[in-house]
Amino acid sequence: MCPKIFPERGIKEYSEEKDACVMEFTKKGYSYLLHQLFAQGYQFCGFTETDYPNNIVILRHDIDFSLQAAVKLSDLEAELNVPSTWFVLVNTEFYNIHATTAKKSLQRIQENGGTIGLHFDARQCLCDMNQTDNYEDYQMAINTLVQQEADILANVIQHPIETVAFHCPSQQIIEMNIHFENMVNAYSDLFFREFKYVSDSRMHWRENIDEYIKSKKYSKLQILTHAFWYPVSYQSMSAHLKNFCSDAMLERYDMLEKNFDRLNNVLNRREFCAGG
Ligand SMILES: [Zn+2]
């Protein structure tokens, strides 16, 4: 059974935000998306239900770049009492799940009612498949790596990992419909074909999700969003990425300062910020 959601106050906020649009890549736009789903009678579910009745939506978030951005959207979902699943990379250059700040972010997402899943980048597999490779060997290799990363993530969040979603999956990976012993595959035939799957990849809805929800065209939805694209105020993609890079520079400076005595004498922060 899926949990019932949305207290009355959620509906009130909806009327105040009627000017927003699902397609708008802001926190407000995401809030509107949730309210639209609620208004159309969708129930919010996770990936590990035993049964999926009609009018179901699974909210999925892939954390590709920023745990901080994830926490902000997770806070919004907590306000509205909406459950969702957050997929976390273990093998990434963008964040380190063992860092104290990252652990706090993951804890916050869990406290907000979010479920943590593994976001797995299959491109790391050394046994890149071509047409002559053995599917079974490839799947076994993926299974082993997924289990290793799931164990690491489970240890960090102190909770079992029950769902895995591939990062930038190839068509082959999706078509393989890989089965995992102890985990649900978010790209399995059930969630990718029986559910209508829609994604905001690269800040772009390839399909009219607004219309899908309003018309209730699909009774089972998997909606993938990336919290990274939903700041408070709208930014173009280039502005967004530029800010992300400049923030990272300052974060690097701040980290250096914590580990480098009198850094300011060697590299002045103000000059650094000004690009000097
Ligand atoms: Zn991803």
Coordinates of C-alpha atoms and ligand atoms in Angstrom, one line a residue:
M1 CA 0.0 0.0 0.0
C2 CA 1.2 3.5 -0.8
P3 CA 1.2 6.2 1.9
K4 CA -1.5 8.8 1.8
I5 CA 0.1 12.3 1.4
F6 CA -0.5 16.0 1.5
P7 CA -2.0 17.8 4.4
E8 CA -4.6 20.5 3.7
R9 CA -2.0 23.2 3.9
G10 CA -0.4 21.8 0.7
I11 CA -3.6 22.6 -1.2
K12 CA -3.6 26.2 0.1
E13 CA -0.1 26.7 -1.2
Y14 CA -1.1 25.4 -4.5
S15 CA -3.7 28.2 -5.0
E16 CA -1.1 30.8 -4.1
E17 CA 1.2 29.3 -6.7
K18 CA -1.2 29.0 -9.6
D19 CA 1.0 31.1 -11.8
A20 CA 3.8 28.7 -11.7
C21 CA 4.2 26.1 -14.3
V22 CA 5.4 22.5 -14.2
M23 CA 7.9 23.2 -16.9
E24 CA 9.5 26.0 -14.9
F25 CA 12.9 24.9 -13.5
T26 CA 12.6 26.5 -10.1
K27 CA 11.7 25.3 -6.6
K28 CA 8.3 26.8 -7.1
G29 CA 7.9 24.9 -10.4
Y30 CA 8.7 21.7 -8.7
S31 CA 6.2 22.5 -6.0
Y32 CA 3.6 23.1 -8.6
L33 CA 4.4 19.7 -10.2
L34 CA 3.7 18.0 -6.9
H35 CA 0.5 19.9 -6.4
Q36 CA -0.7 19.0 -9.8
L37 CA -0.1 15.4 -9.2
F38 CA -2.0 15.6 -5.9
A39 CA -4.8 17.5 -7.5
Q40 CA -5.2 14.8 -10.1
G41 CA -5.4 12.1 -7.5
Y42 CA -2.1 10.5 -7.9
Q43 CA -0.7 8.6 -4.9
F44 CA 3.0 8.8 -4.2
C45 CA 5.0 5.6 -3.9
G46 CA 8.5 4.1 -3.6
F47 CA 10.1 1.4 -5.7
T48 CA 9.6 -1.4 -3.2
E49 CA 5.9 -1.8 -2.9
T50 CA 4.5 -5.3 -3.3
D51 CA 1.6 -4.0 -5.4
Y52 CA 1.0 -1.0 -7.6
P53 CA -2.6 0.0 -8.1
N54 CA -3.6 2.7 -10.6
N55 CA -3.0 6.4 -10.2
I56 CA 0.4 6.0 -8.8
V57 CA 3.5 8.2 -9.1
I58 CA 7.1 7.4 -8.1
L59 CA 9.2 10.5 -7.6
R60 CA 12.8 9.7 -8.3
H61 CA 15.8 12.1 -8.0
D62 CA 19.2 11.3 -9.3
I63 CA 21.9 13.2 -7.5
D64 CA 24.5 13.7 -10.3
F65 CA 26.2 16.9 -9.0
S66 CA 25.2 18.4 -5.7
L67 CA 24.0 17.0 -2.4
Q68 CA 23.3 20.5 -1.2
A69 CA 20.8 21.1 -4.0
A70 CA 19.2 17.7 -3.2
V71 CA 18.7 18.7 0.4
K72 CA 16.9 21.9 -0.6
L73 CA 14.3 20.1 -2.7
S74 CA 14.0 17.3 -0.1
D75 CA 13.1 20.0 2.5
L76 CA 10.3 21.1 0.2
E77 CA 9.0 17.5 -0.1
A78 CA 9.1 17.2 3.7
E79 CA 6.9 20.3 4.0
L80 CA 4.4 18.7 1.7
N81 CA 4.8 15.3 3.2
V82 CA 5.7 13.7 -0.1
P83 CA 7.9 10.6 -0.2
S84 CA 10.5 10.1 -2.9
T85 CA 13.7 8.2 -3.7
W86 CA 17.1 9.8 -3.9
F87 CA 19.7 8.0 -5.9
V88 CA 23.3 8.7 -4.8
L89 CA 26.5 8.1 -6.7
V90 CA 29.3 6.4 -4.8
N91 CA 31.7 6.6 -7.7
T92 CA 31.8 10.3 -8.7
E93 CA 34.2 13.2 -8.8
F94 CA 31.5 15.7 -7.6
Y95 CA 30.9 14.7 -4.0
N96 CA 32.3 12.3 -1.4
I97 CA 29.7 10.4 0.6
H98 CA 32.2 9.8 3.4
A99 CA 32.7 13.6 4.0
T100 CA 31.0 14.9 7.1
T101 CA 28.9 17.5 5.2
A102 CA 27.7 14.8 2.7
K103 CA 26.8 12.5 5.6
K104 CA 24.7 15.3 7.1
S105 CA 23.0 15.9 3.8
L106 CA 22.1 12.2 3.4
Q107 CA 20.9 12.1 7.0
R108 CA 18.7 15.2 6.4
I109 CA 17.2 13.6 3.3
Q110 CA 16.3 10.5 5.3
E111 CA 14.9 12.5 8.1
N112 CA 12.8 14.3 5.5
G113 CA 11.2 11.0 4.7
G114 CA 13.3 10.3 1.6
T115 CA 14.6 6.9 0.7
I116 CA 18.2 6.5 -0.4
G117 CA 19.0 4.4 -3.4
L118 CA 22.2 3.7 -5.3
H119 CA 22.9 5.7 -8.5
F120 CA 25.3 3.4 -10.4
D121 CA 27.5 4.5 -13.3
A122 CA 27.9 1.3 -15.4
R123 CA 30.4 3.1 -17.6
Q124 CA 33.1 2.3 -15.0
C125 CA 32.8 -1.4 -15.9
L126 CA 36.1 -2.4 -17.5
C127 CA 34.3 -5.1 -19.4
D128 CA 32.7 -2.7 -21.9
M129 CA 30.3 -4.7 -23.9
N130 CA 30.3 -5.1 -27.6
Q131 CA 28.3 -7.4 -29.8
T132 CA 30.6 -10.4 -29.2
D133 CA 30.7 -10.1 -25.4
N134 CA 28.7 -12.5 -23.2
Y135 CA 25.6 -10.8 -21.7
E136 CA 25.8 -13.1 -18.7
D137 CA 29.4 -12.2 -17.9
Y138 CA 28.6 -8.5 -18.3
Q139 CA 25.6 -8.7 -16.0
M140 CA 27.6 -10.6 -13.4
A141 CA 30.3 -8.0 -13.5
I142 CA 27.7 -5.2 -13.0
N143 CA 26.0 -7.2 -10.2
T144 CA 29.2 -7.5 -8.4
L145 CA 30.1 -3.8 -8.7
V146 CA 26.6 -2.7 -7.8
Q147 CA 26.6 -4.8 -4.7
Q148 CA 30.0 -3.4 -3.6
E149 CA 28.8 0.2 -4.0
A150 CA 25.5 -0.6 -2.3
D151 CA 27.3 -2.0 0.7
I152 CA 29.5 1.1 0.9
L153 CA 26.4 3.4 0.7
A154 CA 24.5 1.3 3.2
N155 CA 27.3 1.5 5.6
V156 CA 27.4 5.3 5.3
I157 CA 23.7 5.8 5.8
Q158 CA 23.3 2.9 8.2
H159 CA 20.4 1.6 6.2
P160 CA 20.0 -1.2 3.6
I161 CA 20.0 -0.1 0.0
E162 CA 17.0 -1.6 -1.8
T163 CA 16.9 0.2 -5.1
V164 CA 19.5 0.9 -7.8
A165 CA 19.2 3.3 -10.8
F166 CA 21.8 3.6 -13.5
H167 CA 23.4 6.9 -14.3
C168 CA 23.3 7.7 -18.0
P169 CA 22.3 4.2 -18.9
S170 CA 22.9 2.9 -22.4
Q171 CA 20.0 1.4 -24.4
Q172 CA 21.7 -2.0 -23.9
I173 CA 21.7 -1.7 -20.1
I174 CA 18.0 -0.8 -20.1
E175 CA 17.1 -3.6 -22.5
M176 CA 19.0 -6.1 -20.4
N177 CA 16.4 -5.6 -17.7
I178 CA 19.0 -6.6 -15.1
H179 CA 17.8 -8.4 -12.1
F180 CA 19.6 -7.8 -8.7
E181 CA 19.4 -10.2 -5.9
N182 CA 18.6 -7.8 -3.1
M183 CA 17.7 -4.6 -5.0
V184 CA 15.1 -3.3 -7.3
N185 CA 16.2 -1.9 -10.7
A186 CA 14.6 1.4 -11.4
Y187 CA 15.1 0.7 -15.1
S188 CA 13.5 -2.7 -15.0
D189 CA 10.7 -3.4 -17.4
L190 CA 8.2 -2.8 -14.6
F191 CA 9.3 0.7 -13.8
F192 CA 10.5 1.7 -17.3
R193 CA 7.8 0.2 -19.5
E194 CA 4.7 -0.6 -17.4
F195 CA 5.1 2.8 -15.7
K196 CA 5.3 5.9 -18.0
Y197 CA 8.9 7.2 -17.4
V198 CA 9.5 10.9 -17.8
S199 CA 12.7 12.8 -17.1
D200 CA 14.0 16.3 -16.9
S201 CA 17.5 15.3 -18.2
R202 CA 19.7 18.3 -19.0
M203 CA 17.1 20.7 -17.9
H204 CA 14.7 19.6 -20.6
W205 CA 11.4 17.7 -20.4
R206 CA 11.4 15.7 -23.6
E207 CA 7.7 15.1 -23.3
N208 CA 4.8 17.3 -22.1
I209 CA 4.6 16.1 -18.5
D210 CA 2.2 19.0 -17.8
E211 CA -0.3 17.5 -20.2
Y212 CA 0.3 14.0 -19.1
I213 CA -0.7 14.9 -15.5
K214 CA -3.6 17.1 -16.4
S215 CA -5.1 14.5 -18.8
K216 CA -4.2 11.6 -16.5
K217 CA -3.1 9.9 -19.6
Y218 CA -1.0 7.4 -17.7
S219 CA -2.1 5.7 -14.5
K220 CA 1.4 4.8 -13.4
L221 CA 4.2 7.4 -13.6
Q222 CA 7.9 7.4 -12.8
I223 CA 9.1 11.0 -12.8
L224 CA 12.8 11.5 -12.7
T225 CA 14.1 15.0 -11.7
H226 CA 17.5 16.4 -10.8
A227 CA 17.3 18.8 -7.9
F228 CA 20.3 20.6 -9.3
W229 CA 18.0 22.3 -11.9
Y230 CA 15.5 23.7 -9.4
P231 CA 17.0 26.8 -7.7
V232 CA 14.8 29.4 -6.0
S233 CA 15.0 31.8 -8.9
Y234 CA 15.1 30.8 -12.5
Q235 CA 18.5 30.6 -14.1
S236 CA 19.4 29.7 -17.7
M237 CA 21.4 26.5 -18.1
S238 CA 24.6 28.4 -18.8
A239 CA 24.2 30.7 -15.8
H240 CA 23.4 27.8 -13.7
L241 CA 26.5 25.9 -14.7
K242 CA 28.7 28.9 -14.4
N243 CA 27.5 29.5 -10.9
F244 CA 28.1 25.9 -10.0
C245 CA 31.7 26.1 -11.2
S246 CA 32.4 29.5 -9.4
D247 CA 30.8 28.1 -6.2
A248 CA 33.1 25.1 -6.5
M249 CA 36.2 27.3 -6.7
L250 CA 35.2 29.1 -3.5
E251 CA 34.4 25.9 -1.8
R252 CA 37.9 24.6 -2.7
Y253 CA 39.4 27.8 -1.3
D254 CA 37.4 27.4 2.0
M255 CA 38.6 23.8 2.3
L256 CA 42.1 24.8 1.7
E257 CA 41.9 27.4 4.3
K258 CA 40.9 24.8 6.9
N259 CA 44.0 22.8 6.1
F260 CA 46.5 25.5 5.2
D261 CA 47.8 27.8 7.9
R262 CA 47.5 31.5 7.1
L263 CA 46.4 30.8 3.5
N264 CA 45.2 34.4 3.1
N265 CA 48.8 35.5 3.3
V266 CA 49.7 33.4 0.3
L267 CA 46.5 33.6 -1.7
N268 CA 44.3 36.5 -0.8
R269 CA 40.6 35.5 -0.7
R270 CA 39.3 38.8 -2.1
E271 CA 41.8 38.7 -5.0
F272 CA 41.0 35.1 -5.5
C273 CA 37.2 35.8 -5.7
A274 CA 37.9 38.6 -8.1
G275 CA 39.8 36.2 -10.3
G276 CA 43.1 37.9 -9.4
Ligands
ZN1 ZN 22.6 10.4 -13.1

